XYZ file of C-alpha atoms in Angstrom:
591
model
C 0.000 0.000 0.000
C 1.172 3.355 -1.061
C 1.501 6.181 1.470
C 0.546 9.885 1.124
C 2.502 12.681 2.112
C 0.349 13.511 4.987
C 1.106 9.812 6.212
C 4.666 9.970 6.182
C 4.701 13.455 8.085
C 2.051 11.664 10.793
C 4.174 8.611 11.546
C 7.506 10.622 11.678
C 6.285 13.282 14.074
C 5.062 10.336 16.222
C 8.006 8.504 16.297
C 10.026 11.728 16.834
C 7.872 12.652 20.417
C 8.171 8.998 21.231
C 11.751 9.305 21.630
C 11.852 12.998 22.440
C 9.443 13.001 25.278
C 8.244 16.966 26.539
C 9.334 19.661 25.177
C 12.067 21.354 27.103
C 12.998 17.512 29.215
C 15.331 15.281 28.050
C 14.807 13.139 25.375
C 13.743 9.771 26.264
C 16.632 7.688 24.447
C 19.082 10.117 26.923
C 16.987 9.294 30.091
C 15.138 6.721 31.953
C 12.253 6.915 34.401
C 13.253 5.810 38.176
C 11.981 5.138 41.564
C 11.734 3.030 44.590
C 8.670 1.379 45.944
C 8.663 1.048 50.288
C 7.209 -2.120 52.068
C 7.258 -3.442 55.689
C 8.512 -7.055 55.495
C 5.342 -8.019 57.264
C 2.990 -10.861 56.469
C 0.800 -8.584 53.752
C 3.990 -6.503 52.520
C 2.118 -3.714 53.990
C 3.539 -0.238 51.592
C 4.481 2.349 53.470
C 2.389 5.124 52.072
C 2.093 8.775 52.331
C 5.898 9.018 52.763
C 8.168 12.181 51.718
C 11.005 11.033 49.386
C 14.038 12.960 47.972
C 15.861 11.770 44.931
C 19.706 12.619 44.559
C 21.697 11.667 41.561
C 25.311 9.966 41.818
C 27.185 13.505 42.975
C 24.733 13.935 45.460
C 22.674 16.666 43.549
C 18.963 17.099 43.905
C 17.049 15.260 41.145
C 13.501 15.885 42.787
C 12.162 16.481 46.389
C 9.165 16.329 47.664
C 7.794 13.631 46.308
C 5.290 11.590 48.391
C 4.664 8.035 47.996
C 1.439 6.521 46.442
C -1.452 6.048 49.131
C -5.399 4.929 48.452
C -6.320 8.399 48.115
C -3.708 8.970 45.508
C -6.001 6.711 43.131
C -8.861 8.665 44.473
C -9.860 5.798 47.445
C -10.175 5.881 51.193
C -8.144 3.497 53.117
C -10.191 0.301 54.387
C -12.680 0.722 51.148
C -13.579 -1.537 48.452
C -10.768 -2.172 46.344
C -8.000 -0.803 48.200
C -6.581 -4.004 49.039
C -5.986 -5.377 45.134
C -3.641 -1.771 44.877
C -1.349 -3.102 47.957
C 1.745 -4.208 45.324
C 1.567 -0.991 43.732
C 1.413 1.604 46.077
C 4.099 3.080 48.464
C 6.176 4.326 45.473
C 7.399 7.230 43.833
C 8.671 7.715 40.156
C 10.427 10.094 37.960
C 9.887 9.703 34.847
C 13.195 11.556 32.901
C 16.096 11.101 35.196
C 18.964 11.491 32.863
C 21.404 8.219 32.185
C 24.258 10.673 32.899
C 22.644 10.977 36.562
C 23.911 7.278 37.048
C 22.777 5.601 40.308
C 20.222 7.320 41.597
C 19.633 7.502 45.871
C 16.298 8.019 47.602
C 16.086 9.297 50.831
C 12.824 9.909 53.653
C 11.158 12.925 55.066
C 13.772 15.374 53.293
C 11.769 18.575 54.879
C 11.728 16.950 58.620
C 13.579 17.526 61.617
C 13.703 13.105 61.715
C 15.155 14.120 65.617
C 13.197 16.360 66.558
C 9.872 14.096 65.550
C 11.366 11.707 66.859
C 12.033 13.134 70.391
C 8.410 14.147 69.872
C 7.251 10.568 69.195
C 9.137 9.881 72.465
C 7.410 12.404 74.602
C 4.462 11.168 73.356
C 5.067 7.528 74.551
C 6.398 8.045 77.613
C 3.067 10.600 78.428
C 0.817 7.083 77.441
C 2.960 4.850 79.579
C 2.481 7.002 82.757
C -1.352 7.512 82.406
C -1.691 3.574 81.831
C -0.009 3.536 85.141
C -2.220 5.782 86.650
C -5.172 4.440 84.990
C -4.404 0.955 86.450
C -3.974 2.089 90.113
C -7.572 3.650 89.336
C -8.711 0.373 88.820
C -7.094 -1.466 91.507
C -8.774 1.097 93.665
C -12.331 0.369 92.237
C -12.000 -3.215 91.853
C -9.580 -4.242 95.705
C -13.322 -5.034 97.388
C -14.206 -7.972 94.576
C -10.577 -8.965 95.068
C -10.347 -9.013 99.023
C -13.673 -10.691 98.737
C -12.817 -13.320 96.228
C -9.185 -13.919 98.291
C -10.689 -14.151 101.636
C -13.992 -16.148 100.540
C -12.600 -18.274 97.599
C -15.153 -20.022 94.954
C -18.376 -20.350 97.287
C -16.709 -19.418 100.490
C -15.120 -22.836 100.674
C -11.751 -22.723 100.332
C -11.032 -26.159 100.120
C -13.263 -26.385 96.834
C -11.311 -23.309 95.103
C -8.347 -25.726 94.415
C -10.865 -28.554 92.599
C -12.638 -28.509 89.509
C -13.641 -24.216 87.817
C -11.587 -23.509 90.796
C -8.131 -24.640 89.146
C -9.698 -22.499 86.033
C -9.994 -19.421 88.020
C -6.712 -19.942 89.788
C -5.244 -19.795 86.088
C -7.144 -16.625 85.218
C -6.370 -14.623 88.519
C -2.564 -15.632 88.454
C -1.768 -14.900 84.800
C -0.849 -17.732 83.574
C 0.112 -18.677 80.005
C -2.893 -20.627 79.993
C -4.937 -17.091 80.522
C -2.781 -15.935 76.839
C -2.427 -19.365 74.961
C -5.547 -20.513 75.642
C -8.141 -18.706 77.412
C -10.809 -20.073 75.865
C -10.042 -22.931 78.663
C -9.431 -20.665 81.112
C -12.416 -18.513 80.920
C -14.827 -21.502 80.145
C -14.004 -22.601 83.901
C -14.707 -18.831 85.352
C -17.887 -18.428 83.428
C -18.754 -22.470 85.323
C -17.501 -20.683 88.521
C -19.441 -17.870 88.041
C -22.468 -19.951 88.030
C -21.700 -22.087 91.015
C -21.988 -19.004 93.046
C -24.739 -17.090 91.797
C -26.416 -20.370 92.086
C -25.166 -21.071 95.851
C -26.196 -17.166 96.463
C -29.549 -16.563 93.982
C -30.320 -13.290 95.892
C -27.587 -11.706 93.816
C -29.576 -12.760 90.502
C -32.610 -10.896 91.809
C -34.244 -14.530 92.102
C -35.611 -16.348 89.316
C -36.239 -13.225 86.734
C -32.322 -12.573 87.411
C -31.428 -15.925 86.087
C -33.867 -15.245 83.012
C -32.279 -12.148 82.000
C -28.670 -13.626 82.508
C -29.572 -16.471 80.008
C -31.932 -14.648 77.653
C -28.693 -12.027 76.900
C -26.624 -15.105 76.469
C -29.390 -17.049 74.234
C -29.824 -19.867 76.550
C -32.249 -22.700 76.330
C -34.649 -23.155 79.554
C -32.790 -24.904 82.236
C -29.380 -24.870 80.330
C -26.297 -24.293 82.635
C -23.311 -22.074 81.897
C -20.839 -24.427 81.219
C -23.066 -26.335 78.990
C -23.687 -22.960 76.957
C -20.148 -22.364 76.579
C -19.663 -26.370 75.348
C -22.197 -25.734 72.650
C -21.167 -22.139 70.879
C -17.202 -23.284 71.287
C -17.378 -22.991 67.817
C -17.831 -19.263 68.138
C -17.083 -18.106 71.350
C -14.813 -20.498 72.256
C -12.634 -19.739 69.396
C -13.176 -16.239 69.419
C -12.195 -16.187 73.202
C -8.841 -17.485 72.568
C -7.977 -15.558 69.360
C -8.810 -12.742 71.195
C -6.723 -13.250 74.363
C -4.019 -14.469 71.633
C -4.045 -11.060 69.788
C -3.312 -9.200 73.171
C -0.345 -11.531 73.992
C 0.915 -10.970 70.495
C 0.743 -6.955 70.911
C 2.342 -7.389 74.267
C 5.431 -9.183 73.316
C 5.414 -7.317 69.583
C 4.534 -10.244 67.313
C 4.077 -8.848 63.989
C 2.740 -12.401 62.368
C 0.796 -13.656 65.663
C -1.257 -10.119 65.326
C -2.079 -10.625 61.828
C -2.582 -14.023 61.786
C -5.162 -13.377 64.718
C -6.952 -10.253 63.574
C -7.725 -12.129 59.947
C -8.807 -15.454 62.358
C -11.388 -12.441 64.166
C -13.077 -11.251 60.623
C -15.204 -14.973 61.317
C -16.822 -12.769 63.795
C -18.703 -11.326 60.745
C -21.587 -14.457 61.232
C -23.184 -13.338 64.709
C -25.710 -10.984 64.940
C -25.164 -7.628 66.473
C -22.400 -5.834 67.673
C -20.297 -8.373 67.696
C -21.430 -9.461 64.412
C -20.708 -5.494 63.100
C -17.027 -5.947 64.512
C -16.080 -9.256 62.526
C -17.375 -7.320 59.055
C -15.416 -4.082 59.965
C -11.859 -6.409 60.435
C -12.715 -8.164 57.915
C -12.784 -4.789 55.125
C -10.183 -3.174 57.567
C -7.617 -6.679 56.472
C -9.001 -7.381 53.201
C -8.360 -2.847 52.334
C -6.359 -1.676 54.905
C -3.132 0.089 54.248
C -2.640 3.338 55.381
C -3.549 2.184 59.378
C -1.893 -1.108 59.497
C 0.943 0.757 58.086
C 1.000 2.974 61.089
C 0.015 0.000 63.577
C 3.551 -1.826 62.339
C 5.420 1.147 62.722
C 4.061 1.565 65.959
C 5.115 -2.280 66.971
C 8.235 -1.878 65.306
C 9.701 0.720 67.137
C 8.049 1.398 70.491
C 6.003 -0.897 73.049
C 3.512 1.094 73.285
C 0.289 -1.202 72.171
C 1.901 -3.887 73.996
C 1.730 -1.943 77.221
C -1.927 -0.976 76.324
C -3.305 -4.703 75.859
C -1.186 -5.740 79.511
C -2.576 -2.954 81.456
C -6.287 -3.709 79.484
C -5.743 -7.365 80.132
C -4.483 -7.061 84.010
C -7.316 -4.699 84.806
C -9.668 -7.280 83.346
C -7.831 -9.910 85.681
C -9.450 -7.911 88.537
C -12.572 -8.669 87.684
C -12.865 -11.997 89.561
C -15.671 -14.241 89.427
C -17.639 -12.745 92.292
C -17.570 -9.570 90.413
C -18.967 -11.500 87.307
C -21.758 -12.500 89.482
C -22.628 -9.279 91.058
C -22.723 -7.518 87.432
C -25.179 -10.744 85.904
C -27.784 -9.541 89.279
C -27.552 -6.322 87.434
C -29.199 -8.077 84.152
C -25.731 -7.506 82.034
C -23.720 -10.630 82.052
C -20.714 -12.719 81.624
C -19.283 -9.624 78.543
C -15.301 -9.867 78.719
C -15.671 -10.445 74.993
C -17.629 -7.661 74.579
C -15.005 -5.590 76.681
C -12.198 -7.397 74.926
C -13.589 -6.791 71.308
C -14.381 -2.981 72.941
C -10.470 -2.398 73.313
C -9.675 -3.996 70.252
C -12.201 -1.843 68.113
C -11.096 1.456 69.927
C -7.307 0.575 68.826
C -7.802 0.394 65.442
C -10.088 3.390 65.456
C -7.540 5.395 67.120
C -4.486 4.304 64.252
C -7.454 4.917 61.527
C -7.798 8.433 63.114
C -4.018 8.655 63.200
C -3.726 7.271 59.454
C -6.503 9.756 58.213
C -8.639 6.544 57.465
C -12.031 8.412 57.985
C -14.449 5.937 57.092
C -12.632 3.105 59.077
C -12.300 5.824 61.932
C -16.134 6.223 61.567
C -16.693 2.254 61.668
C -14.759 2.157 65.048
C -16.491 4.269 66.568
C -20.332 3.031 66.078
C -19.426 -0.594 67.059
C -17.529 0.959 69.962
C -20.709 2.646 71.197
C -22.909 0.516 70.126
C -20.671 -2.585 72.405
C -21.058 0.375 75.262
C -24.723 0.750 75.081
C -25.192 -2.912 76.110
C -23.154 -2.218 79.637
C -25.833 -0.482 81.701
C -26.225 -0.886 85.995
C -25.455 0.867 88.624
C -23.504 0.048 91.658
C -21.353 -2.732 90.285
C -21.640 -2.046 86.706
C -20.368 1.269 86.905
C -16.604 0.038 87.768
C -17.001 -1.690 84.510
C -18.013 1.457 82.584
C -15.236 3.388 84.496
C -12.688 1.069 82.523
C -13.964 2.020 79.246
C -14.455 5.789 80.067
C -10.527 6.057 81.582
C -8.939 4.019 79.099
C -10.492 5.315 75.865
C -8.871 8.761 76.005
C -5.434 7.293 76.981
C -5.695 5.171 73.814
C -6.269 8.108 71.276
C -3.477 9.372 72.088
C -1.738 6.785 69.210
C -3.082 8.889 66.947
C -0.552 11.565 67.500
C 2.416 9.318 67.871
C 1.874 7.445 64.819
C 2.167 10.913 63.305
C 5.311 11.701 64.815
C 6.812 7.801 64.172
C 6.133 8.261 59.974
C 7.203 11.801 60.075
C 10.703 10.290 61.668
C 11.376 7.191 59.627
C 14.992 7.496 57.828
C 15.661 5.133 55.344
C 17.824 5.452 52.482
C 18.123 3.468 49.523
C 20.956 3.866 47.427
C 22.095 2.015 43.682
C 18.474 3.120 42.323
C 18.879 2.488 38.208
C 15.093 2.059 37.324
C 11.617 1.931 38.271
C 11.686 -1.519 39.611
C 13.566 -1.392 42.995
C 12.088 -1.980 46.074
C 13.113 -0.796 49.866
C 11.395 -3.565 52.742
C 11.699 -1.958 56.219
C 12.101 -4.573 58.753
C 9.727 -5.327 61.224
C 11.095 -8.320 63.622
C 14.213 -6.266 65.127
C 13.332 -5.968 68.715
C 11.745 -9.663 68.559
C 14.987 -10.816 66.726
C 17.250 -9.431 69.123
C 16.147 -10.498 72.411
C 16.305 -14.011 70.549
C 19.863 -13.254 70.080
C 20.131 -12.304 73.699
C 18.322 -14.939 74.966
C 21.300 -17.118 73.002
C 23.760 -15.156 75.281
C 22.946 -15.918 78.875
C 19.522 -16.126 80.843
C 18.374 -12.612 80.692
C 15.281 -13.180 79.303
C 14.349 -16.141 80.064
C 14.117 -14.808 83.614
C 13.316 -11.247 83.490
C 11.441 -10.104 80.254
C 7.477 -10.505 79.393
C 6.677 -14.255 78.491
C 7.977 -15.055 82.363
C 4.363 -15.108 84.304
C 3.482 -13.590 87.215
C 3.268 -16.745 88.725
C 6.718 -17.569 87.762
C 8.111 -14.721 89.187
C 6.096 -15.127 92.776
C 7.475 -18.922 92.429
C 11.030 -17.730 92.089
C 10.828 -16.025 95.569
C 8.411 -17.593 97.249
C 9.647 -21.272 96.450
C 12.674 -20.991 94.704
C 11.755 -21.951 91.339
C 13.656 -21.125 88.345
C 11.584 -19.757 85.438
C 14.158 -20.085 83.212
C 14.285 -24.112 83.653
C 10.968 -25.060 85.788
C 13.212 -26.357 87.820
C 14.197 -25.877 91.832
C 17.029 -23.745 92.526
C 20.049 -25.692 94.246
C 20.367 -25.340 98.094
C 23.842 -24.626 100.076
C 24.782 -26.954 102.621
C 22.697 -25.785 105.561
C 19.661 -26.095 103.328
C 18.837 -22.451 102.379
C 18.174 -21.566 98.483
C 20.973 -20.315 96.491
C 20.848 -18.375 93.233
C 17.146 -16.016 94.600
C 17.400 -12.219 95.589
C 14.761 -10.484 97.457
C 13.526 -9.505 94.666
C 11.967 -11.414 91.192
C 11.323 -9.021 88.641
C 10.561 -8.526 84.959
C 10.087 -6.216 81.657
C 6.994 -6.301 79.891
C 7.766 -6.020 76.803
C 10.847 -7.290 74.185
C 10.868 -3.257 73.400
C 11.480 -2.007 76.427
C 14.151 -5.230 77.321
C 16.031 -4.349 74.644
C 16.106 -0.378 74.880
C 17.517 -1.046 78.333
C 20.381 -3.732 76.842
C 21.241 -0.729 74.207
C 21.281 1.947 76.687
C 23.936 -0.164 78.860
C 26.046 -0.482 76.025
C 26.719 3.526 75.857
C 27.467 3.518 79.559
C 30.851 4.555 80.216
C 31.706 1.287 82.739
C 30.915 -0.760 79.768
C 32.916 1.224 77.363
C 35.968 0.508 80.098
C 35.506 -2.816 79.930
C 35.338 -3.604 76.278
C 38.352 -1.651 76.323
C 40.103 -3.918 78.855
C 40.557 -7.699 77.711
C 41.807 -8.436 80.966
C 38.596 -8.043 82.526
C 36.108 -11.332 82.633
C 33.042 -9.611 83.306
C 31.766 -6.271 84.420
C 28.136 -5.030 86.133
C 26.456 -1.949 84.741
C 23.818 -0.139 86.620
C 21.379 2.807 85.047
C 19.143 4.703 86.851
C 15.389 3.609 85.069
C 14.683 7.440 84.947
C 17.565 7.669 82.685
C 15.975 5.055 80.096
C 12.551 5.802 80.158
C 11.857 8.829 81.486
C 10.462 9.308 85.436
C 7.162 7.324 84.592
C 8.630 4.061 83.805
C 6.045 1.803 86.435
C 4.055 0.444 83.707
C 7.156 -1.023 81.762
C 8.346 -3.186 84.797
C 6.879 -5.496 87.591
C 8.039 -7.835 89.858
C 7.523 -9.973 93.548
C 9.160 -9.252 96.469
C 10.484 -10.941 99.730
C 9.106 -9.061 102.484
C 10.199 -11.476 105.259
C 11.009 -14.951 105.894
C 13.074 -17.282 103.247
C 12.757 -18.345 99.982
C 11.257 -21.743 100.376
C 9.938 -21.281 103.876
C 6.496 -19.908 103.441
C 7.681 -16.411 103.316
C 5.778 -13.578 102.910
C 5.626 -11.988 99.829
C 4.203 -8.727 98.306
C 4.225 -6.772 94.742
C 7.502 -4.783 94.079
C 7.044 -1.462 94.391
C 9.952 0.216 92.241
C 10.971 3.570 93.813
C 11.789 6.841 91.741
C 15.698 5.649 92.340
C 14.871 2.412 90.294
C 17.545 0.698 88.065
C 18.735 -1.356 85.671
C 21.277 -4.182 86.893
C 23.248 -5.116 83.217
C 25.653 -8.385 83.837
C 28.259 -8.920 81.265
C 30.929 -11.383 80.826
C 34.050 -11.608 78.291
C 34.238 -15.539 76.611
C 37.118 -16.465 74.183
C 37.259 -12.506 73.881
C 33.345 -12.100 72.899
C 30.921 -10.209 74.841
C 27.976 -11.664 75.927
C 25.052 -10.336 78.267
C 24.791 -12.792 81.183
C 21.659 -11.225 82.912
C 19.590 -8.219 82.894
C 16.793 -7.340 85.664
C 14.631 -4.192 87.194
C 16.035 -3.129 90.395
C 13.531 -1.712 92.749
């Protein structure tokens, strides 16, 4: 086929602006486009959107600043809507399209136009402001809640105290001492409190207000005539049974800052979606926040990755619940409400992810939150006793919000830099394990740890003192040769969180006795002692507890009480030189 004139000139002047690109840029055969996409190297490969990026050519000029990687609402979507979720692989990048070939490597580097140490310092002073009103927040509720405890202590399941150590007894004893079983596998745990919470409204009926008591309790529970408790909990193990333990598992996997065991749970929760009402409303709202979240997850890992701060939420959350003892249960039932620590459970969980959403601008999701929230509210009404359970929600809500602000101030401080950039292809994955991974490593080292960091129960740590018990081996520490326990201080005390273990490891490392004796090869091994203040700031309580000795001996029915840690608190930091490496023996809170 012959061409015209006019065809020629149109394919030409096509091919020419192919290869030219704008007017005014560089011409496309003399230039490439390039960029860097950012992920978390979490179980979804969350992006890390809505960041500020620099690009600097090989010399170190400017190419571009200012750039901002790709979020939802760069494609014109809100975070947790339909749809978001097939964009994941795509977003958290930035491009430029005509970087010249003579640029060479290209480098990108974060939040060009922030202070990164200033927001961070901010971020800090933000935490440490949470961690003391969770403190204060908790002695609240010890206050509120030390009559249903000196009640349930003195009185025991039924007021017979030889039947508190048989049967739902051995349940409670679980719950109320903090046991693994209470984290792993509540669902067990709290099957034999709800049975022990029927035992003694039955054995005292005037706290169900009689027969119509006992008719409300089961009608809010959707019991059959005559069917017990225990039996109800047998039949819907399916749903609360399950649901029970993922939830209890989801706290314990924000307390010790398990990236994986969170998600993993919170997609496990979206099965929620099948039961009516609020509960019901919950399961949908994880199930769109998993399936099309981005922008708050992102800030959620960020938030686990660098400080403890939703771990120390869900312990506080968790212990406060632990206060709530079966007698309590029973008195809040006569008050027509019921057996709800999933409701109150589900409550904290929903108010954490409205509070990121907030944080993360995720409006809708924000908006979600905070109808189930109230709505899971509305069903907690009484008076006497039921208003220490609405207390919890009203004190802890506004201490929670408050992650809003520091999730802010944690993206605003992220430096990364990613250097060797030659196209559009390259990606940047921001780890998310490094506080998990390194008490692992110390762990390896000595018996830090295993003795003195989060997954060592309360229980553990009474047994250390009170009987001598090792947590780090189960086993019974040695005795000397006039029979008294070796290896036990007055004291038995732990960190919370992996965060806050390892802060305290890297602080000791700076410390100028340390310094000395890395410096000196003759020296075998070296203690290291920090004022807490110095780590964490003056309100450190709610990283730390502990048991202590208060008379007697270890192993001799001694007397023992919680560790108060003074304002002169420190950090004891045990190090020892072998085959000229340094390894951390031990590491433990110092009242």
């Amino acid at each position: 086929m012959s061409l015209k004139p006019g065809d020629v000139t149109a394919r030409s002047e096509h091919s020419g602006m192919k290869n030219a690109g704008e007017m005014g840029s560089e011409c496309q055969i003399c230039a490439r486009p390039v960029g860097v996409r950012f992920f978390y190297d979490d179980p979804l490969n969350t992006p890390i959107t809505d960041l500020e990026v620099k690009l600097t050519d090989m010399s170190g000029a400017t190419l571009v600043e200012g750039l901002t990687t790709e979020a939802p609402v760069s494609r014109g979507l809100q975070d947790a809507t339909s749809g978001v979720g097939a964009l994941r692989s795509e977003l958290g990048g930035v491009v430029h399209g005509e970087v010249p070939f003579s640029a060479g490597a290209v480098t990108a580097t974060t939040n060009p136009s922030q202070d990164i140490k200033s927001a961070a310092d901010d971020a800090w002073a933000i935490e440490q402001d949470i961690v003391g009103k969770l403190w204060n927040f908790e002695q609240s509720m010890l206050a509120k809640f030390q009559p249903y405890v000196d009640e349930w202590e003195r009185d025991g399941l039924l007021g017979a105290g030889a039947d508190y150590y048989k049967g739902v007894g051995k349940g409670i004893a679980n719950w109320w001492n903090g046991e693994k079983d209470f984290w792993g596998s509540a669902w067990g745990a709290l099957k034999s409190s709800a049975a022990a919470v029927e035992q003694y409204t039955r054995a005292n009926p005037e706290l169900l207000l009689g027969p119509l008591g006992y008719m409300i309790h089961a009608q809010k529970l959707g019991m059959r005539a005559g069917q017990s408790l225990a039996e109800w909990f047998s039949e819907n193990s399916a749903s609360v049974g399950d649901f029970l333990g993922n939830l209890t598992s989801l706290m314990r996997a924000l307390l010790i800052g398990d990236i994986d065991g969170v998600v993993n749970e919170l997609e496990s929760l979206t099965g929620l979606e099948d039961i009516p009402g609020a509960i019901g409303d919950f399961g949908k709202m994880l199930k769109d926040a998993m399936a099309d979240g981005i922008d708050w997850i992102r800030d959620m890992i960020e938030m686990i990755r660098r400080t403890p701060v939703l771990g120390l939420i869900a312990n506080t959350a968790m212990r406060c619940i632990m206060l709530m003892t079966p007698n309590y249960w029973a008195k809040v039932i006569g008050e027509g409400v019921g057996f709800v620590i999933p409701e109150v459970l589900i409550w904290v969980i929903t108010i954490l992810i409205g509070a990121l959403s907030s944080g993360a601008g995720s409006v809708i999701l924000a908006q979600r939150c905070a109808g189930i929230a109230s709505k899971l509210r509305s069903l907690i009404k009484g008076s006497q006793h039921v208003s220490r359970l609405l207390s919890f929600l009203d004190e802890l809500r506004p201490i929670v919000n408050l992650i809003g602000d520091l999730a802010k101030k944690l993206r605003q401080s992220i430096n990364e830099i990613r250097t060797g950039i030659v196209d559009s292809t390259q990606k940047l994955f921001r780890r998310t394990r490094y506080y998990r991974g390194k008490l692992d490593d110390l762990a390896r080292q000595g018996h830090g740890p295993q003795r003195h960091e989060g997954d060592v129960t309360d229980k553990a740590l009474f047994d250390r003192v009170y009987r001598g018990k090792d947590p780090a081996t189960g086993r019974m520490h040695p005795r000397d040769r006039r029979g008294r326990i070796r290896g036990v201080g007055k004291h038995s005390t732990k960190f919370h969180t992996p965060a806050d273990y390892v802060r305290a490891y890297e602080k000791a490392l700076k410390h100028p006795d340390f310094k000395s004796f890395k410096g000196n090869s003759a020296l075998d091994r070296q203690q290291v002692e920090i004022p807490m203040s110095d780590i964490f700031g003056p309100n450190f309580q709610a990283r730390v507890r502990g048991f202590t000795r208060a008379s007697g001996r270890t192993g001799r029915q001694p007397t023992v009480v919680r560790t108060v840690f003074s304002a002169n608190a420190k950090v004891v930091v045990r190090f020892k030189r072998e085959n000229g490496i340094i390894k951390l023996i031990t590491m433990y809170p110092e009242p």
